[in-house]
mmCIF file of C-alpha atoms in Angstrom:
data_model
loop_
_atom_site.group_PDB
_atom_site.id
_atom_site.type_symbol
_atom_site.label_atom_id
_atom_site.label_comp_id
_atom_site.label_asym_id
_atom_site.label_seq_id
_atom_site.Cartn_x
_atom_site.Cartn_y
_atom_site.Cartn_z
ATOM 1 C CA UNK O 29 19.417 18.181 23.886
ATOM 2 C CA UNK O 30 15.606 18.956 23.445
ATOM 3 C CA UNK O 31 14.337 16.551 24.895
ATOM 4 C CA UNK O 32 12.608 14.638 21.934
ATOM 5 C CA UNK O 33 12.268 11.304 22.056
ATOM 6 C CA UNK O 34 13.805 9.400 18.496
ATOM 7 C CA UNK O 35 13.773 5.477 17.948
ATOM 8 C CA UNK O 36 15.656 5.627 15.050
ATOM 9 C CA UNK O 37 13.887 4.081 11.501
ATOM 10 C CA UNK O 38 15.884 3.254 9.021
ATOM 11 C CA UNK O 39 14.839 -0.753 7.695
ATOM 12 C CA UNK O 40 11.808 -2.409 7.661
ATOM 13 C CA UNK O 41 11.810 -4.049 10.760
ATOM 14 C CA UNK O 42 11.260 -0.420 12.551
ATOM 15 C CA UNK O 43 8.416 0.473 10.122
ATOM 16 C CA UNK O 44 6.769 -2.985 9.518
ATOM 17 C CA UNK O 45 2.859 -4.024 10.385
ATOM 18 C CA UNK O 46 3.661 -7.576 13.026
ATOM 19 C CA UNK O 47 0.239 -8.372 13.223
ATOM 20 C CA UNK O 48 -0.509 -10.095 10.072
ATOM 21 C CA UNK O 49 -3.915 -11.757 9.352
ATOM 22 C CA UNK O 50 -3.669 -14.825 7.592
ATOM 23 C CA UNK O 51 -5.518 -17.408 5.417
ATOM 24 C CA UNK O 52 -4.454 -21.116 4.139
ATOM 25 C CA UNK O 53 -4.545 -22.527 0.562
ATOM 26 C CA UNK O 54 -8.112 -24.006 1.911
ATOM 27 C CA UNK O 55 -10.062 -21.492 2.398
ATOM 28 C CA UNK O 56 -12.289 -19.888 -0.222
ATOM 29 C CA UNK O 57 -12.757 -16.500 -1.734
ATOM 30 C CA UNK O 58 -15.918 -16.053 -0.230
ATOM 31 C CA UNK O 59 -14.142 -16.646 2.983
ATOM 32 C CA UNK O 60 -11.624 -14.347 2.163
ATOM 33 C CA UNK O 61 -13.527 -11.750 1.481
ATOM 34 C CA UNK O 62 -15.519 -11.826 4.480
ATOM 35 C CA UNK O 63 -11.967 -11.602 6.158
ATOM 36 C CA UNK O 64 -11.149 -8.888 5.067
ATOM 37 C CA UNK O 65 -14.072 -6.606 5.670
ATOM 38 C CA UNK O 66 -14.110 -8.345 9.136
ATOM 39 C CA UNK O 67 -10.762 -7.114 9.467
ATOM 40 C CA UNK O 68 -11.064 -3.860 7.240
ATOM 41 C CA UNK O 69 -7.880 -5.180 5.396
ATOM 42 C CA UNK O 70 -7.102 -5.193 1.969
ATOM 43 C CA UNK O 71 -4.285 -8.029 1.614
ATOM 44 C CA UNK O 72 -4.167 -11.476 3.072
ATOM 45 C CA UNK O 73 -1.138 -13.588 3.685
ATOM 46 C CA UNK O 74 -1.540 -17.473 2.530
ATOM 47 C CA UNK O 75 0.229 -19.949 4.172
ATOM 48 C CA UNK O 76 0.301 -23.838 4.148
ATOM 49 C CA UNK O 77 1.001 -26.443 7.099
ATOM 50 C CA UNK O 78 3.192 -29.170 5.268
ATOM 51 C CA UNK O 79 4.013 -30.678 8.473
ATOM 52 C CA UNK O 80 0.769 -30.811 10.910
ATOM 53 C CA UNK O 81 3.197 -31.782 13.697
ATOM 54 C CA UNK O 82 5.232 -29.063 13.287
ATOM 55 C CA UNK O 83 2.014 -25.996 12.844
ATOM 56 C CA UNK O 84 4.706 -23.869 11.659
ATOM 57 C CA UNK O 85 3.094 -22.237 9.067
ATOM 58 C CA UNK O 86 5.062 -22.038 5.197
ATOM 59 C CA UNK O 87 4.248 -18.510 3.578
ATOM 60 C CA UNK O 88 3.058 -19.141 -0.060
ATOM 61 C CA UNK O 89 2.023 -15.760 -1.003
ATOM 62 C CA UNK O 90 -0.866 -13.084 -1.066
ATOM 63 C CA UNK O 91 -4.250 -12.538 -2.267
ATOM 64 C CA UNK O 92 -5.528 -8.407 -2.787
ATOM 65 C CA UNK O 93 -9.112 -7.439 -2.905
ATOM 66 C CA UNK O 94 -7.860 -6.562 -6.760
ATOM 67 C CA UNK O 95 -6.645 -10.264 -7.205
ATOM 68 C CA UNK O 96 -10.678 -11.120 -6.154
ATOM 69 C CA UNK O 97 -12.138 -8.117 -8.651
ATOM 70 C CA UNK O 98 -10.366 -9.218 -11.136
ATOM 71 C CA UNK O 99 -11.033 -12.797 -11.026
ATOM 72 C CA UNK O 100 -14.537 -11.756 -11.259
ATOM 73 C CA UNK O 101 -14.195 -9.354 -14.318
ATOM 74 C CA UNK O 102 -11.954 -12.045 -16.090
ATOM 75 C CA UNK O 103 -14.460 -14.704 -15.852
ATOM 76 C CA UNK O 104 -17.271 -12.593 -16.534
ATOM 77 C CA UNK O 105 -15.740 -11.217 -20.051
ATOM 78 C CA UNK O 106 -17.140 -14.512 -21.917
ATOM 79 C CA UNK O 107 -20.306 -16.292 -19.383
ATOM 80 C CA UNK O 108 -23.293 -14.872 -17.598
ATOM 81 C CA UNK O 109 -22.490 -12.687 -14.384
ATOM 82 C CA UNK O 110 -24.301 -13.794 -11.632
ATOM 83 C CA UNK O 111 -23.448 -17.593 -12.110
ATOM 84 C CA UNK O 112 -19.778 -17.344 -12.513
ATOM 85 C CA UNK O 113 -20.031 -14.802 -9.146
ATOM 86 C CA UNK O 114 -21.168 -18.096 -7.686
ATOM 87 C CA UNK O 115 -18.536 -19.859 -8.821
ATOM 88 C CA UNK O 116 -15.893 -17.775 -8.138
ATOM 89 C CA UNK O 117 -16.520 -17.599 -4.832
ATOM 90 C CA UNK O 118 -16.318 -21.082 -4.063
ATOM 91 C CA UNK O 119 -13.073 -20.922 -5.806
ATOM 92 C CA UNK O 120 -10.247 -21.796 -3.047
ATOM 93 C CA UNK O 121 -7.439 -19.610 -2.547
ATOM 94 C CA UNK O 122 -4.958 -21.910 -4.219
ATOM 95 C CA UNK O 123 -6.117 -20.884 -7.360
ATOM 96 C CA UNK O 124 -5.629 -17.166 -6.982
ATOM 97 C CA UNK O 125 -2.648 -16.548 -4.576
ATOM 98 C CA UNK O 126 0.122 -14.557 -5.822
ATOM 99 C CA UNK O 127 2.911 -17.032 -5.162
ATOM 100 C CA UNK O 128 6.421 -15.665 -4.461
ATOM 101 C CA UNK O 129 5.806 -12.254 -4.435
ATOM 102 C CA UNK O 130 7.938 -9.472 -4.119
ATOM 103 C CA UNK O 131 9.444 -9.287 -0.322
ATOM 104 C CA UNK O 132 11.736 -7.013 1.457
ATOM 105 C CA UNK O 133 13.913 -8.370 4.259
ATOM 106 C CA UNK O 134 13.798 -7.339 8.040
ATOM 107 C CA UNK O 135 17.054 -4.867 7.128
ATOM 108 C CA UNK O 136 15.956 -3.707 4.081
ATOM 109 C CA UNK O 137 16.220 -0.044 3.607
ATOM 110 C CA UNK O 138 13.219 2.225 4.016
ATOM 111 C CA UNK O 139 13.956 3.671 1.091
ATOM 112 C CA UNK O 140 14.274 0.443 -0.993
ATOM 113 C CA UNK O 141 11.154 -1.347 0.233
ATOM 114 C CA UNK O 142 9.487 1.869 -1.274
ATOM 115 C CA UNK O 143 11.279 1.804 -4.589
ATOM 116 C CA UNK O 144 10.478 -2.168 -4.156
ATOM 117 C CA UNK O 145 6.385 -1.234 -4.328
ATOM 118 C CA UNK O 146 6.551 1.721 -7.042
ATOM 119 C CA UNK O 147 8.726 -0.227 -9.412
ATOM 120 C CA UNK O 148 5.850 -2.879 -9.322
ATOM 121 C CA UNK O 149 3.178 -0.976 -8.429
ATOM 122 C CA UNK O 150 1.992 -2.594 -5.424
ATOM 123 C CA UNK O 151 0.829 -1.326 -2.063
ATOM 124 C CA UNK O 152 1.656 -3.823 0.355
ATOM 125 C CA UNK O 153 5.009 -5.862 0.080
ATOM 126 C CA UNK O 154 5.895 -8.938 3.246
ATOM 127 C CA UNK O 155 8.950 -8.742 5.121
ATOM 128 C CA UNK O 156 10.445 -11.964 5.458
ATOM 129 C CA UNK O 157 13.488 -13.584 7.238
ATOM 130 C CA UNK O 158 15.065 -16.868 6.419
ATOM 131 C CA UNK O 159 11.613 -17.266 3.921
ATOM 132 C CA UNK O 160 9.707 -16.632 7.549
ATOM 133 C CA UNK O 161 6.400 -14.353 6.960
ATOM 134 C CA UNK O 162 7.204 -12.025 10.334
ATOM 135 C CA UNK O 163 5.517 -8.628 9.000
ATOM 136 C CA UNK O 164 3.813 -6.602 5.909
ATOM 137 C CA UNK O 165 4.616 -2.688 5.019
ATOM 138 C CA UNK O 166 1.363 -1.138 3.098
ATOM 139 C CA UNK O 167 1.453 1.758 1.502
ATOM 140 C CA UNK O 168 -0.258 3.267 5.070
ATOM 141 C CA UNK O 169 2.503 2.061 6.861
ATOM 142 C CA UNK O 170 5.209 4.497 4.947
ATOM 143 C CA UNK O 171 2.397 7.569 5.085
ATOM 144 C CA UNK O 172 2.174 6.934 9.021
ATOM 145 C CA UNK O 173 6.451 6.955 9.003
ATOM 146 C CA UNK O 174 6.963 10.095 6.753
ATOM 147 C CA UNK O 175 4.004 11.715 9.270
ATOM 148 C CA UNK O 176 6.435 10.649 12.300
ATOM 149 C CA UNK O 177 9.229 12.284 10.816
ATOM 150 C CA UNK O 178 7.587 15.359 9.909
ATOM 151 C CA UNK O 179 6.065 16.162 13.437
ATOM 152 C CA UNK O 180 9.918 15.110 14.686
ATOM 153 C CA UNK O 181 11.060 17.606 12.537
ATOM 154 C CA UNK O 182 8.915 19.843 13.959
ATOM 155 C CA UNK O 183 9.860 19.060 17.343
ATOM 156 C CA UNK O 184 13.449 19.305 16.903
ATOM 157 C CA UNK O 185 13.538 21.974 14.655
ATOM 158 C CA UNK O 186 10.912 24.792 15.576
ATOM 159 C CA UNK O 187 12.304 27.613 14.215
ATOM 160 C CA UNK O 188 11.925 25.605 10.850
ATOM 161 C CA UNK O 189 7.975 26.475 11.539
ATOM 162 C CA UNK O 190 6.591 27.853 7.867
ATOM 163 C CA UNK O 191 6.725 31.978 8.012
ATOM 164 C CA UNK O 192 9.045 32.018 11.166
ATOM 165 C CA UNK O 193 11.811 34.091 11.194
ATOM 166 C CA UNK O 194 15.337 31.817 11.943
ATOM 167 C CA UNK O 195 16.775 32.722 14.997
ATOM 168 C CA UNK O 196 20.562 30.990 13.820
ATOM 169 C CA UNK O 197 21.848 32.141 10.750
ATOM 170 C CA UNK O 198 24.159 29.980 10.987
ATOM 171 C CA UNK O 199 21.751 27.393 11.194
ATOM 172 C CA UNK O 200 19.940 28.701 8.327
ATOM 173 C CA UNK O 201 22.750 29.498 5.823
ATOM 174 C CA UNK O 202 23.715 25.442 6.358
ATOM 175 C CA UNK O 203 23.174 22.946 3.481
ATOM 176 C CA UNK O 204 20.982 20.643 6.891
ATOM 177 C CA UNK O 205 18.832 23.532 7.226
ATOM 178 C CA UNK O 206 17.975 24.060 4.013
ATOM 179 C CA UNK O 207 17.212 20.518 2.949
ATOM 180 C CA UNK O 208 15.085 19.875 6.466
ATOM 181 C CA UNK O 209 12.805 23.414 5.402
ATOM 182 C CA UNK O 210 12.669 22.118 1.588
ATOM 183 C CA UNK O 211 10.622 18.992 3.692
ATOM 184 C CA UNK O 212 8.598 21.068 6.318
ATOM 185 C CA UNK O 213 7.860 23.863 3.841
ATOM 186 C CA UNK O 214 6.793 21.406 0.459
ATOM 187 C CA UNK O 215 2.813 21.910 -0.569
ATOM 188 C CA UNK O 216 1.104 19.585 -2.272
ATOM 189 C CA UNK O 217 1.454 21.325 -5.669
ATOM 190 C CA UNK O 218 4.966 20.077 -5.746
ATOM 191 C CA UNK O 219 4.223 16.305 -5.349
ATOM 192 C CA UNK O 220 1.062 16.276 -7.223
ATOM 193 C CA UNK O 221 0.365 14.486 -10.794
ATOM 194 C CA UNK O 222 0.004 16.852 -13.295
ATOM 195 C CA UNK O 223 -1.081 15.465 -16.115
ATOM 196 C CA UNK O 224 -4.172 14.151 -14.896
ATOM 197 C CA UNK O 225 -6.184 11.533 -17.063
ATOM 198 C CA UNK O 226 -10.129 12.208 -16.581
ATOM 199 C CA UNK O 227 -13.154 10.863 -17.847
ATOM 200 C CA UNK O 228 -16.725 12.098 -18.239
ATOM 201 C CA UNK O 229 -19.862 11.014 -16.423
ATOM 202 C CA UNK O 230 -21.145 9.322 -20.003
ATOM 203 C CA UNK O 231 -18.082 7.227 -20.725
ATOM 204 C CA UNK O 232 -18.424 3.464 -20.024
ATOM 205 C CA UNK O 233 -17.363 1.611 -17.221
ATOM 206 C CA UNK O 234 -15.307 -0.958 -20.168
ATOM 207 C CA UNK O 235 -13.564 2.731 -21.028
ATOM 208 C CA UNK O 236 -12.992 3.204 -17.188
ATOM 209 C CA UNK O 237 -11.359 0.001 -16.745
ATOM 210 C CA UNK O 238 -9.554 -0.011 -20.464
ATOM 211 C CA UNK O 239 -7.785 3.399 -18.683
ATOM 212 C CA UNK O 240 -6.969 2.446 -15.627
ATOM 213 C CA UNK O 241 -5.301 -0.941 -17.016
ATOM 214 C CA UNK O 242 -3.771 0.729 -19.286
ATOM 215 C CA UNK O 243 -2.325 3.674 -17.449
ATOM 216 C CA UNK O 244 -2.089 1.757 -14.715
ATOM 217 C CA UNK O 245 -3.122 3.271 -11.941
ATOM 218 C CA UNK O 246 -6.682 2.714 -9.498
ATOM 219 C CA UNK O 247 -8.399 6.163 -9.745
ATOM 220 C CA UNK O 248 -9.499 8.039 -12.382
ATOM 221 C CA UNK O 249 -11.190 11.455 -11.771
ATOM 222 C CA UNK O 250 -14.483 12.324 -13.251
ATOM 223 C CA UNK O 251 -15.594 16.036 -14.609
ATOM 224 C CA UNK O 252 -18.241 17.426 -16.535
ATOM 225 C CA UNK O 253 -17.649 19.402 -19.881
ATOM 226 C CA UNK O 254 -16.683 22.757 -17.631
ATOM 227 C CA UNK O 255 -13.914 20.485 -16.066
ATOM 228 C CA UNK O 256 -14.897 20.688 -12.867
ATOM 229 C CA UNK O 257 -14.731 17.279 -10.950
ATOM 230 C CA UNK O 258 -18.308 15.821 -10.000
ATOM 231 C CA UNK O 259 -16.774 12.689 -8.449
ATOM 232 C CA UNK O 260 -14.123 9.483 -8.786
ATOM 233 C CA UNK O 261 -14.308 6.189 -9.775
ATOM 234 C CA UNK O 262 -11.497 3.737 -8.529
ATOM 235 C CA UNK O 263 -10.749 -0.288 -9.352
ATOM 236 C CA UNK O 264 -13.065 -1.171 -6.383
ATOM 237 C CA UNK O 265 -15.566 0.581 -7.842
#
């Protein structure tokens, strides 16, 4: 009745990433990472070709820029750093890949594949059908669908705008309205982490990575002995 166009989401297949780089069992890290800063990605799919007649490739899992990092910081815990760089680089991606990781099928609920990455704390998850690698969701992929739905909101609701006056009271007295302004009108105060874990500019970087493995999460504010931030340090880092 307004006009707005809406292709409904409600599984994975409406949400999901098609175009998904991917690596074999073959290839080495080096390789890999070169992909993905080629690519400015942060996961690759592995696959294998059991059948060369076939080329129909067999999804065997995923390697992360973390699965790289920590490869290096595992192997450099107990031998000298810039040899066992070296070597892990020419490491193949057999030896790293995440094999059978957690998926989400083509009609798997939006809100499940989400509960899916926050349960294990990952940020990408693949979608597969019949074991068949046919798309990714990241954790950019569900930030670019809630965006989509806000602005539809928006567009379908206008008099929802924050600070403007509701022209139905009928419409505004409903339990629909309510819930749809509790979404348009919600600041970041109300979603953010409160209890925020920080560090100091003279802690190590063992105490940065004891924290963050720890607490597990992949930033970790820094502040000075005022409290106020002076910067971040993340995984990558």
């Amino acid at each position: 009745e307004k006009d707005v166009y809406f292709q409904p989401m409600r599984v994975a297949r409406d949400i999901m990433n098609t175009d998904v780089k991917r690596l074999t069992l073959d290839h080495t890290v080096k390789q890999c990472l070169k992909f993905m800063k080629d690519h400015r990605i942060r996961h690759v799919a592995v696959v294998d070709y059991p059948n060369p007649e076939e080329q129909k490739p067999y999804f065997i899992g995923v390697v992360s820029q973390r699965d790289v990092l920590r490869l290096n910081e595992r192997d450099a815990e107990t031998k000298g750093k810039q040899k066992i760089d070296q070597k892990a680089l020419r490491q193949l991606l057999v030896q790293i890949v995440a094999r059978k990781p957690k998926s989400v099928s083509l009609w798997t609920p939006i809100p499940e594949a989400i509960t899916v990455m926050i349960r294990n704390h990952i940020d990408m998850v693949p979608v597969l059908d019949n074991e068949n690698l046919v798309g990714i969701i990241t954790t950019t992929d569900f930030m670019r669908f809630f965006l989509r739905l806000d602005n539809l909101i928006h567009r379908l609701c206008p008099e929802l705008k924050k600070g403007a006056p509701f022209i139905d009271r009928a419409f505004e007295s409903s339990a629909k309205a309510k819930i749809l302004f509790s979404w348009v009108s919600r600041t970041v105060q109300e979603i953010m982490t409160n209890e925020v874990i920080c560090l100091q500019p003279q802690d190590t970087l063992a105490r940065a990575i004891e924290v963050l493995q720890t607490e597990e999460f992949r930033h970790v504010p820094i502040t000075d002995e005022q409290g106020k931030m002076v910067g971040l340090v993340s995984d990558r880092d």
